[in-house]
Amino acid sequence: MPASIVLGTQWGDEGKGKAVDYLADRMDFVVRYQGGNNAGHTVIAEGRLLKLQLTPSGILYDHITSVIADGVVVDPQHLLKEMAELSELGIDVSRLVVSGNCHMIMPYHLELEKVTERFLGKNALGTTKRGIGPAYGDKAARIGLRIQDLYDEQIFRQKLDIVLREKNLVLSKIYGRLPLEAEQIVEDYMGYAELLRPHVGDASKLLHEGLRAGKHVMLEGAQGTLLDLDHGTYPFVTSSNPVAGYALASAGIGPREVDRVIGIVKAYVTRVGAGPFPTEDFGPDGDRMSVRGKEFGTVTGRKRRCGWFDAALGRYAARVNGLTELFVTKLDVLSGFESLRICTGYRAGGEVFDDFPPHQSLFHDAEPIYEELEGWHQEIDEIGSYDGLPAPAKKYVDRIQDLLGVPVSVVSVGPARGQSLPVG
Ligand code: GDP
Ligand code: IMO
Ligand code: MG
């Protein structure tokens, strides 16, 4: 049976949690494939509101096995806390599987990110300070510790001693911080090891066997295409790859297993943290999106920057991910605007671009080219079918579809599972 990939097409917070929860009812596995607890995915269903950071967004369904695949960086203390909180809400987390190959976020990653962001001053990236960049950095430098290292205490200590020697020098000699104690880390992590033991498994093998047995697999990305380490607005990106290609690398399954790549598209655009954002609106329209869309970060509570829908970036996301369909979210937030703008390209450096400009300096100075569409006045969050939407709202969705060249399969008009309107 084929697998599908669900991912963000913008700078994150497109509504991936809501979309995955809605789409997951026919799935057998829902798999998180990158990022860590920098993500915040909101699910509102069955009378519950969940803010998931590491747990895949299919956790509400009893028949689904939730999997955290190799490419995710796991803060074990955070994972255990999230699992305990879900259990307290009566949600069964016993089937959660975390790959033994996942790299762990260690206390020195958190310490180092704090001091390096401070060191960057006004050039700081505005990260979520969850240790994501330092953990992926150590993975690439081949000095990371993996979940499986927890189950050989001698190896864990050895690796920790080697890495801590260097980290403590950096922390104390460069940043004037107190060095970290290996003993304390060993004690804490051996405690996490015991609690996590029943959940640690071989994600790739599990998924391979599932696919062979005709099971349905959904691969869930975190962040978004423009935050991708390779394809995003570097250096204002996260340290992993949200794009579709990485879902396969992380889950350890082949490209021929995948037949759907679903791009989650917010009907406008938001961004948290620093970096270019050509369609950002600093006036009352941006404020209206922020208030109506409740645009505050799920993880850090920071106010999200808001702006108009950017079809040039949407086309780019469709291209680099090979999107087969779009799931448009938060259309309800745009009700009541007299008119709406969609960016179709940019002017920069005396040229016109209808795609992501080839040099970052051009993107930083890009002036959006807008077309204007008619707004609609009535609230749409209680409308129960796509056909029932006001004509200008359907026109707006049609225009997104035409400009991106990818069909829209669902339009979301509210945060709850039921507020999802299949198209056609
Ligand atoms: P994610 O990180 O992509 O999963 O998105 P977040 O959960 O961080 O942010 C999306 C926010 O919008 C959450 O608070 C959702 O509950 C909410 N949301 C999702 N879809 C809709 C929608 O169609 N309309 C409205 N009004 N809110 C939505
Ligand atoms: P979800 O999955 C929005 C942003 C941070 C910062 C940059 C790097 O909920 O869509 P990091 O801590 O990853 O090193 O920070 O990336 N960022 C997100 N923005 N949604 C997210 O996740 C994000 N995860 C990271 O704000 O600008
Ligand atoms: Mg989020």
Coordinates of C-alpha atoms and ligand atoms in Angstrom, one line a residue:
M1 CA 0.0 0.0 0.0
P2 CA 1.3 3.5 -0.7
A3 CA 2.5 6.0 1.7
S4 CA 1.6 9.7 1.8
I5 CA 3.6 12.7 2.9
V6 CA 2.1 15.8 4.6
L7 CA 4.2 18.9 5.0
G8 CA 4.2 22.6 5.4
T9 CA 4.7 24.8 2.3
Q10 CA 5.5 28.1 4.1
W11 CA 7.4 29.0 7.2
G12 CA 5.7 26.6 9.5
D13 CA 2.4 26.7 11.5
E14 CA 0.3 26.1 8.4
G15 CA -2.0 23.8 10.3
K16 CA -0.2 20.5 9.8
G17 CA -1.4 19.1 13.1
K18 CA -5.0 19.8 12.2
A19 CA -4.6 18.4 8.6
V20 CA -2.8 15.3 9.7
D21 CA -5.5 14.6 12.4
Y22 CA -8.2 15.0 9.8
L23 CA -6.5 12.9 7.1
A24 CA -5.3 10.2 9.5
D25 CA -8.5 8.3 10.1
R26 CA -7.7 5.8 7.3
M27 CA -4.0 5.4 8.3
D28 CA -2.3 2.7 10.2
F29 CA 0.9 4.5 10.9
V30 CA 1.6 8.3 11.4
V31 CA 5.3 9.1 11.3
R32 CA 7.1 12.3 12.4
Y33 CA 10.1 12.6 10.1
Q34 CA 12.2 15.6 11.2
G35 CA 12.7 18.5 13.6
G36 CA 12.2 18.0 17.3
N37 CA 10.3 19.8 20.0
N38 CA 10.7 23.1 18.2
A39 CA 7.5 22.1 16.5
G40 CA 4.1 22.8 17.9
H41 CA 1.2 21.0 16.1
T42 CA -2.3 21.8 17.4
V43 CA -5.0 19.2 17.2
I44 CA -8.6 19.9 18.2
A45 CA -10.9 16.9 18.0
E46 CA -13.0 14.6 20.2
G47 CA -13.4 17.5 22.7
R48 CA -9.7 17.8 23.3
L49 CA -7.1 20.4 22.5
L50 CA -3.6 18.9 22.0
K51 CA -0.4 20.9 21.5
L52 CA 1.9 18.2 20.2
Q53 CA 5.7 18.8 19.8
L54 CA 7.2 15.4 19.2
T55 CA 4.2 13.1 19.2
P56 CA 2.8 12.5 15.7
S57 CA -0.6 14.1 15.1
G58 CA -2.4 10.7 14.7
I59 CA -2.2 10.0 18.4
L60 CA -5.9 10.5 19.0
Y61 CA -6.8 7.4 16.9
D62 CA -6.6 4.1 18.8
H63 CA -5.9 2.1 15.7
I64 CA -2.8 4.1 14.7
T65 CA 0.8 3.3 15.5
S66 CA 2.6 6.6 16.0
V67 CA 6.3 6.5 15.0
I68 CA 9.1 9.0 15.6
A69 CA 11.5 8.2 12.7
D70 CA 15.3 8.4 12.6
G71 CA 15.6 12.0 11.3
V72 CA 13.9 13.5 14.4
V73 CA 16.1 14.9 17.2
V74 CA 14.6 13.8 20.5
D75 CA 14.9 15.5 23.9
P76 CA 14.1 12.4 26.0
Q77 CA 13.1 14.4 29.0
H78 CA 10.6 16.4 26.9
L79 CA 9.3 13.3 25.1
L80 CA 8.5 11.6 28.5
K81 CA 6.8 14.8 29.7
E82 CA 4.7 15.0 26.6
M83 CA 3.7 11.3 26.9
A84 CA 2.8 11.8 30.5
E85 CA 0.6 14.8 29.7
L86 CA -1.1 12.9 26.9
S87 CA -1.7 9.9 29.3
E88 CA -3.2 12.3 31.8
L89 CA -5.7 13.4 29.1
G90 CA -6.7 9.7 28.7
I91 CA -4.8 9.3 25.5
D92 CA -3.2 5.9 24.9
V93 CA 0.5 6.4 24.1
S94 CA 1.5 2.7 24.6
R95 CA 1.8 2.2 20.8
L96 CA 4.3 5.1 20.3
V97 CA 7.5 3.9 18.8
V98 CA 10.7 5.9 18.7
S99 CA 13.6 4.9 16.5
G100 CA 16.8 3.9 18.3
N101 CA 18.7 5.8 15.6
C102 CA 17.2 9.2 16.6
H103 CA 19.9 11.6 17.9
M104 CA 19.2 13.0 21.3
I105 CA 19.2 16.6 22.4
M106 CA 21.6 16.8 25.4
P107 CA 21.8 19.5 28.1
Y108 CA 24.9 21.1 26.5
H109 CA 22.9 21.6 23.3
L110 CA 20.4 23.7 25.2
E111 CA 23.2 25.6 27.0
L112 CA 25.2 26.2 23.8
E113 CA 22.2 27.5 21.9
K114 CA 21.4 30.0 24.6
V115 CA 24.8 31.5 24.6
T116 CA 25.4 31.4 20.8
E117 CA 22.0 33.2 20.1
R118 CA 23.0 35.8 22.6
F119 CA 26.5 36.1 21.0
L120 CA 24.9 36.8 17.6
G121 CA 23.1 39.9 19.1
K122 CA 21.0 41.7 16.5
N123 CA 21.9 38.9 14.0
A124 CA 20.3 36.2 16.2
L125 CA 18.1 33.8 14.3
G126 CA 15.3 33.8 16.9
T127 CA 15.4 30.1 17.3
T128 CA 13.0 28.2 19.6
K129 CA 16.0 27.5 22.0
R130 CA 15.2 23.8 22.1
G131 CA 18.8 22.8 21.1
I132 CA 17.8 21.8 17.6
G133 CA 20.7 23.4 15.7
P134 CA 23.4 22.2 18.1
A135 CA 22.0 18.6 18.1
Y136 CA 21.8 18.4 14.3
G137 CA 25.3 19.9 14.2
D138 CA 26.7 17.2 16.3
K139 CA 24.9 14.5 14.2
A140 CA 26.6 15.8 11.1
A141 CA 30.0 16.1 13.0
R142 CA 29.5 12.5 14.1
I143 CA 29.7 13.2 17.8
G144 CA 26.0 12.9 18.5
L145 CA 24.5 10.5 21.0
R146 CA 21.6 8.3 19.8
I147 CA 18.7 6.8 21.7
Q148 CA 20.3 3.3 21.2
D149 CA 23.4 4.5 23.1
L150 CA 21.2 4.7 26.2
Y151 CA 21.1 0.9 26.3
D152 CA 24.9 0.4 26.7
E153 CA 25.9 2.5 29.7
Q154 CA 29.6 2.0 29.0
I155 CA 29.3 3.3 25.4
F156 CA 27.1 6.1 26.6
R157 CA 29.6 7.2 29.2
Q158 CA 32.5 6.9 26.7
K159 CA 30.8 9.0 24.0
L160 CA 29.6 11.5 26.6
D161 CA 33.1 12.0 28.1
I162 CA 34.6 12.6 24.7
V163 CA 32.0 15.2 23.6
L164 CA 31.7 16.8 27.0
R165 CA 35.4 17.6 27.2
E166 CA 35.1 19.8 24.1
K167 CA 31.7 21.2 25.0
N168 CA 32.8 22.2 28.5
L169 CA 35.8 24.0 27.2
V170 CA 33.7 26.0 24.8
L171 CA 31.1 26.7 27.5
S172 CA 33.6 27.8 30.1
K173 CA 36.5 29.3 28.2
I174 CA 34.6 31.1 25.4
Y175 CA 31.2 31.8 27.0
G176 CA 32.2 32.0 30.7
R177 CA 29.5 29.4 31.7
L178 CA 29.8 26.6 34.3
P179 CA 30.9 23.3 32.9
L180 CA 28.4 20.4 33.0
E181 CA 28.8 17.4 35.1
A182 CA 29.0 14.0 33.3
E183 CA 27.8 12.1 36.3
Q184 CA 24.6 14.1 36.5
I185 CA 23.9 13.6 32.8
V186 CA 24.5 9.9 33.0
E187 CA 22.2 9.6 36.0
D188 CA 19.4 11.6 34.3
Y189 CA 19.7 9.8 30.9
M190 CA 19.8 6.3 32.4
G191 CA 16.6 7.2 34.2
Y192 CA 15.0 8.3 30.8
A193 CA 16.4 5.1 29.3
E194 CA 14.3 2.8 31.5
L195 CA 11.1 4.8 30.9
L196 CA 11.6 4.9 27.2
R197 CA 12.7 1.2 26.8
P198 CA 9.2 -0.2 25.8
H199 CA 8.9 2.4 23.0
V200 CA 12.3 2.1 21.3
G201 CA 12.2 0.2 18.1
D202 CA 13.4 -0.1 14.5
A203 CA 11.2 2.4 12.6
S204 CA 12.3 1.6 9.1
K205 CA 11.7 -2.2 9.5
L206 CA 8.3 -1.6 11.2
L207 CA 7.2 0.6 8.3
H208 CA 8.6 -1.6 5.6
E209 CA 6.7 -4.6 7.1
G210 CA 3.6 -2.5 7.4
L211 CA 3.7 -1.4 3.8
R212 CA 4.3 -5.0 2.7
A213 CA 1.2 -6.1 4.7
G214 CA -1.0 -3.4 2.9
K215 CA -1.0 -0.9 5.8
H216 CA -1.4 2.8 5.2
V217 CA 1.5 5.1 6.2
M218 CA 1.4 8.9 6.6
L219 CA 4.6 10.8 7.0
E220 CA 4.2 14.1 8.9
G221 CA 6.7 16.9 8.5
A222 CA 7.4 19.7 11.0
Q223 CA 8.3 23.3 10.2
G224 CA 7.9 24.2 6.5
T225 CA 9.6 24.3 3.1
L226 CA 11.0 27.9 3.5
L227 CA 12.6 26.8 6.8
D228 CA 14.3 23.9 5.1
L229 CA 18.1 23.8 5.7
D230 CA 18.8 23.4 2.0
H231 CA 15.8 24.8 0.2
G232 CA 14.7 27.6 2.6
T233 CA 15.7 31.1 3.4
Y234 CA 19.2 30.1 4.7
P235 CA 20.5 31.0 7.3
F236 CA 17.0 31.9 8.7
V237 CA 16.0 28.3 8.7
T238 CA 15.8 25.3 11.0
S239 CA 18.6 22.7 11.0
S240 CA 16.7 19.9 9.3
N241 CA 14.9 19.2 6.0
P242 CA 11.1 19.5 6.1
V243 CA 10.9 18.9 2.3
A244 CA 9.3 15.7 1.0
G245 CA 12.5 14.1 0.0
Y246 CA 13.7 13.9 3.5
A247 CA 10.6 12.0 4.7
L248 CA 12.0 8.9 2.9
A249 CA 15.6 9.3 4.1
S250 CA 14.3 9.6 7.7
A251 CA 11.8 6.8 7.6
G252 CA 14.1 4.5 5.6
I253 CA 11.6 3.6 2.9
G254 CA 12.0 4.0 -0.8
P255 CA 10.6 6.7 -3.1
R256 CA 8.3 4.3 -4.9
E257 CA 6.2 3.7 -1.8
V258 CA 4.9 7.3 -1.9
D259 CA 1.9 8.3 -4.1
R260 CA 0.6 11.4 -2.4
V261 CA 2.5 14.5 -1.3
I262 CA 0.0 16.9 0.4
G263 CA 1.1 20.5 0.9
I264 CA -0.5 22.4 3.8
V265 CA -1.1 25.9 2.6
K266 CA -2.3 28.6 5.0
A267 CA -4.6 31.0 3.1
Y268 CA -2.2 33.8 4.1
V269 CA 1.4 33.6 5.4
T270 CA 3.0 33.7 8.8
R271 CA 6.5 33.6 10.1
V272 CA 8.1 33.3 13.6
G273 CA 11.6 34.5 14.2
A274 CA 14.0 36.5 12.0
G275 CA 14.4 36.4 8.2
P276 CA 13.0 37.8 5.0
F277 CA 9.2 37.8 4.4
P278 CA 8.3 39.9 1.3
T279 CA 4.5 39.9 1.7
E280 CA 4.6 40.8 5.4
D281 CA 2.0 43.4 6.2
F282 CA 2.8 45.8 9.0
G283 CA -0.5 47.6 8.9
P284 CA -4.1 46.9 10.0
D285 CA -4.5 44.0 7.6
G286 CA -1.6 42.1 9.1
D287 CA -3.0 42.9 12.6
R288 CA -6.4 41.6 11.6
M289 CA -4.9 38.3 10.4
S290 CA -2.9 38.1 13.6
V291 CA -5.9 38.6 15.8
R292 CA -8.5 36.6 13.8
G293 CA -6.0 33.8 13.2
K294 CA -4.7 33.8 16.9
E295 CA -1.2 33.9 15.5
F296 CA 0.9 33.3 18.5
G297 CA 3.6 30.6 18.6
T298 CA 2.5 27.2 19.9
V299 CA 6.0 26.6 21.5
T300 CA 7.3 30.0 22.5
G301 CA 4.2 32.1 22.6
R302 CA 5.9 34.7 20.3
K303 CA 3.6 36.8 18.0
R304 CA 3.8 35.5 14.5
R305 CA 4.5 38.0 11.7
C306 CA 1.6 38.0 9.2
G307 CA 1.2 38.8 5.5
W308 CA -0.5 38.1 2.2
F309 CA -0.6 34.8 0.4
D310 CA 2.6 34.4 -1.7
A311 CA 1.9 32.3 -4.8
A312 CA 5.5 32.6 -6.0
L313 CA 6.7 30.8 -2.8
G314 CA 3.8 28.4 -3.2
R315 CA 4.9 27.4 -6.7
Y316 CA 8.4 26.9 -5.4
A317 CA 7.1 24.7 -2.6
A318 CA 5.0 22.7 -5.2
R319 CA 8.2 22.2 -7.2
V320 CA 10.7 21.2 -4.6
N321 CA 8.3 18.8 -2.9
G322 CA 6.5 17.4 -5.9
L323 CA 3.1 18.2 -4.4
T324 CA 0.2 16.2 -5.7
E325 CA -2.5 18.1 -3.7
L326 CA -3.1 21.1 -1.5
F327 CA -4.9 21.3 1.9
V328 CA -5.8 25.0 2.3
T329 CA -6.2 26.1 6.0
K330 CA -7.5 29.1 7.9
L331 CA -9.7 30.4 5.0
D332 CA -12.1 31.6 7.7
V333 CA -9.5 34.1 9.0
L334 CA -9.8 36.1 5.8
S335 CA -13.6 36.7 6.1
G336 CA -14.5 40.4 6.3
F337 CA -11.6 41.8 4.3
E338 CA -12.9 44.3 1.7
S339 CA -10.3 42.9 -0.8
L340 CA -7.5 40.4 -0.6
R341 CA -4.1 40.4 -2.2
I342 CA -2.1 37.5 -3.6
C343 CA 1.6 37.9 -4.5
T344 CA 2.3 36.4 -8.0
G345 CA 6.0 37.4 -8.2
Y346 CA 8.6 39.9 -7.2
R347 CA 10.5 42.9 -8.6
A348 CA 14.2 42.8 -7.4
G349 CA 17.4 44.1 -8.8
G350 CA 15.6 45.6 -11.9
E351 CA 14.2 42.2 -12.8
V352 CA 10.9 40.4 -12.4
F353 CA 10.8 36.9 -10.8
D354 CA 7.8 34.5 -10.6
D355 CA 9.8 32.0 -8.5
F356 CA 12.2 32.1 -5.5
P357 CA 14.9 34.5 -6.7
P358 CA 18.3 32.8 -7.3
H359 CA 20.3 35.0 -4.8
Q360 CA 19.4 35.7 -1.2
S361 CA 20.1 39.4 -1.6
L362 CA 17.4 39.6 -4.3
F363 CA 14.9 37.9 -2.0
H364 CA 15.8 40.2 0.9
D365 CA 15.0 43.2 -1.3
A366 CA 12.1 41.7 -3.2
E367 CA 9.1 43.9 -3.8
P368 CA 6.0 41.7 -4.2
I369 CA 3.8 42.1 -7.3
Y370 CA 0.2 41.7 -6.2
E371 CA -3.1 41.0 -7.8
E372 CA -6.3 41.9 -5.9
L373 CA -9.3 39.7 -5.3
E374 CA -12.7 40.4 -4.0
G375 CA -13.3 39.7 -0.3
W376 CA -16.4 38.2 1.3
H377 CA -18.3 39.4 4.3
Q378 CA -20.0 36.5 6.0
E379 CA -18.3 34.2 8.5
I380 CA -17.6 30.8 7.0
D381 CA -16.5 28.7 9.9
E382 CA -19.9 27.0 10.3
I383 CA -20.4 26.3 6.6
G384 CA -20.6 22.5 6.1
S385 CA -19.7 22.0 2.4
Y386 CA -17.3 23.5 -0.1
D387 CA -20.1 24.3 -2.4
G388 CA -21.8 26.3 0.4
L389 CA -18.9 28.8 0.6
P390 CA -19.5 32.4 -0.7
A391 CA -18.5 32.7 -4.4
P392 CA -15.5 35.1 -3.7
A393 CA -14.1 32.6 -1.2
K394 CA -14.2 29.8 -3.8
K395 CA -12.7 32.1 -6.3
Y396 CA -9.8 32.8 -3.9
V397 CA -9.2 29.0 -3.5
D398 CA -9.4 28.5 -7.3
R399 CA -6.8 31.2 -7.8
I400 CA -4.4 29.5 -5.3
Q401 CA -4.9 26.3 -7.2
D402 CA -4.3 27.8 -10.6
L403 CA -1.3 29.8 -9.5
L404 CA 0.4 26.8 -7.8
G405 CA -0.7 24.4 -10.6
V406 CA -1.8 21.8 -8.0
P407 CA -5.4 20.7 -7.1
V408 CA -6.9 21.7 -3.7
S409 CA -8.4 18.6 -2.1
V410 CA -9.6 20.1 1.3
V411 CA -10.3 23.6 2.6
S412 CA -10.2 24.1 6.3
V413 CA -12.5 26.8 7.8
G414 CA -11.8 26.4 11.5
P415 CA -9.4 24.6 13.9
A416 CA -11.6 21.6 14.7
R417 CA -11.5 18.2 12.8
G418 CA -15.0 18.7 11.6
Q419 CA -14.3 22.1 10.0
S420 CA -12.7 20.6 7.0
L421 CA -14.4 20.7 3.6
P422 CA -13.4 18.2 0.9
V423 CA -13.4 19.8 -2.5
G424 CA -15.2 18.1 -5.4
Ligands
GDP1 P1 1.3 23.5 12.7 O1 2.5 23.7 13.4 O2 1.4 23.5 11.2 O3 0.6 22.2 13.1 O4 0.3 24.7 13.0 P2 0.0 25.3 14.5 O5 -0.8 24.3 15.3 O6 1.3 25.7 15.1 O7 -0.8 26.6 14.1 C1 -2.0 26.5 13.5 C2 -3.1 27.2 14.4 O8 -4.2 27.4 13.6 C3 -3.5 26.2 15.5 O9 -3.9 27.0 16.6 C4 -4.7 25.5 14.9 O10 -5.7 25.1 15.9 C5 -5.3 26.6 14.1 N1 -6.0 26.2 12.8 C6 -5.7 25.2 12.0 N2 -6.6 25.2 10.9 C7 -7.4 26.3 11.1 C8 -8.5 26.8 10.3 O11 -8.8 26.4 9.3 N3 -9.0 28.0 10.8 C9 -8.7 28.5 12.0 N4 -9.3 29.6 12.4 N5 -7.7 28.0 12.8 C10 -7.1 26.9 12.3
IMO2 P1 5.9 23.9 13.3 O1 6.2 22.4 13.1 C1 7.3 28.0 12.9 C2 11.6 28.7 13.4 C3 12.0 29.5 14.6 C4 13.3 30.2 14.0 C5 13.8 29.1 13.1 C6 15.0 28.2 13.7 O2 5.0 24.1 14.5 O3 5.4 24.5 12.0 P2 15.0 26.3 15.5 O4 14.6 26.3 16.9 O5 14.2 25.3 14.7 O6 16.5 26.2 15.3 O7 14.6 27.8 15.0 O8 12.8 28.2 12.8 N1 10.7 27.5 13.7 C7 9.4 27.5 13.5 N2 8.5 28.4 13.1 N3 6.8 26.8 13.2 C8 7.7 25.8 13.6 O9 7.3 24.5 13.7 C9 9.0 26.2 13.8 N4 10.1 25.5 14.2 C10 11.2 26.3 14.1 O10 11.1 30.4 15.0 O11 12.9 31.2 13.2
MG3 MG 3.3 25.0 14.8

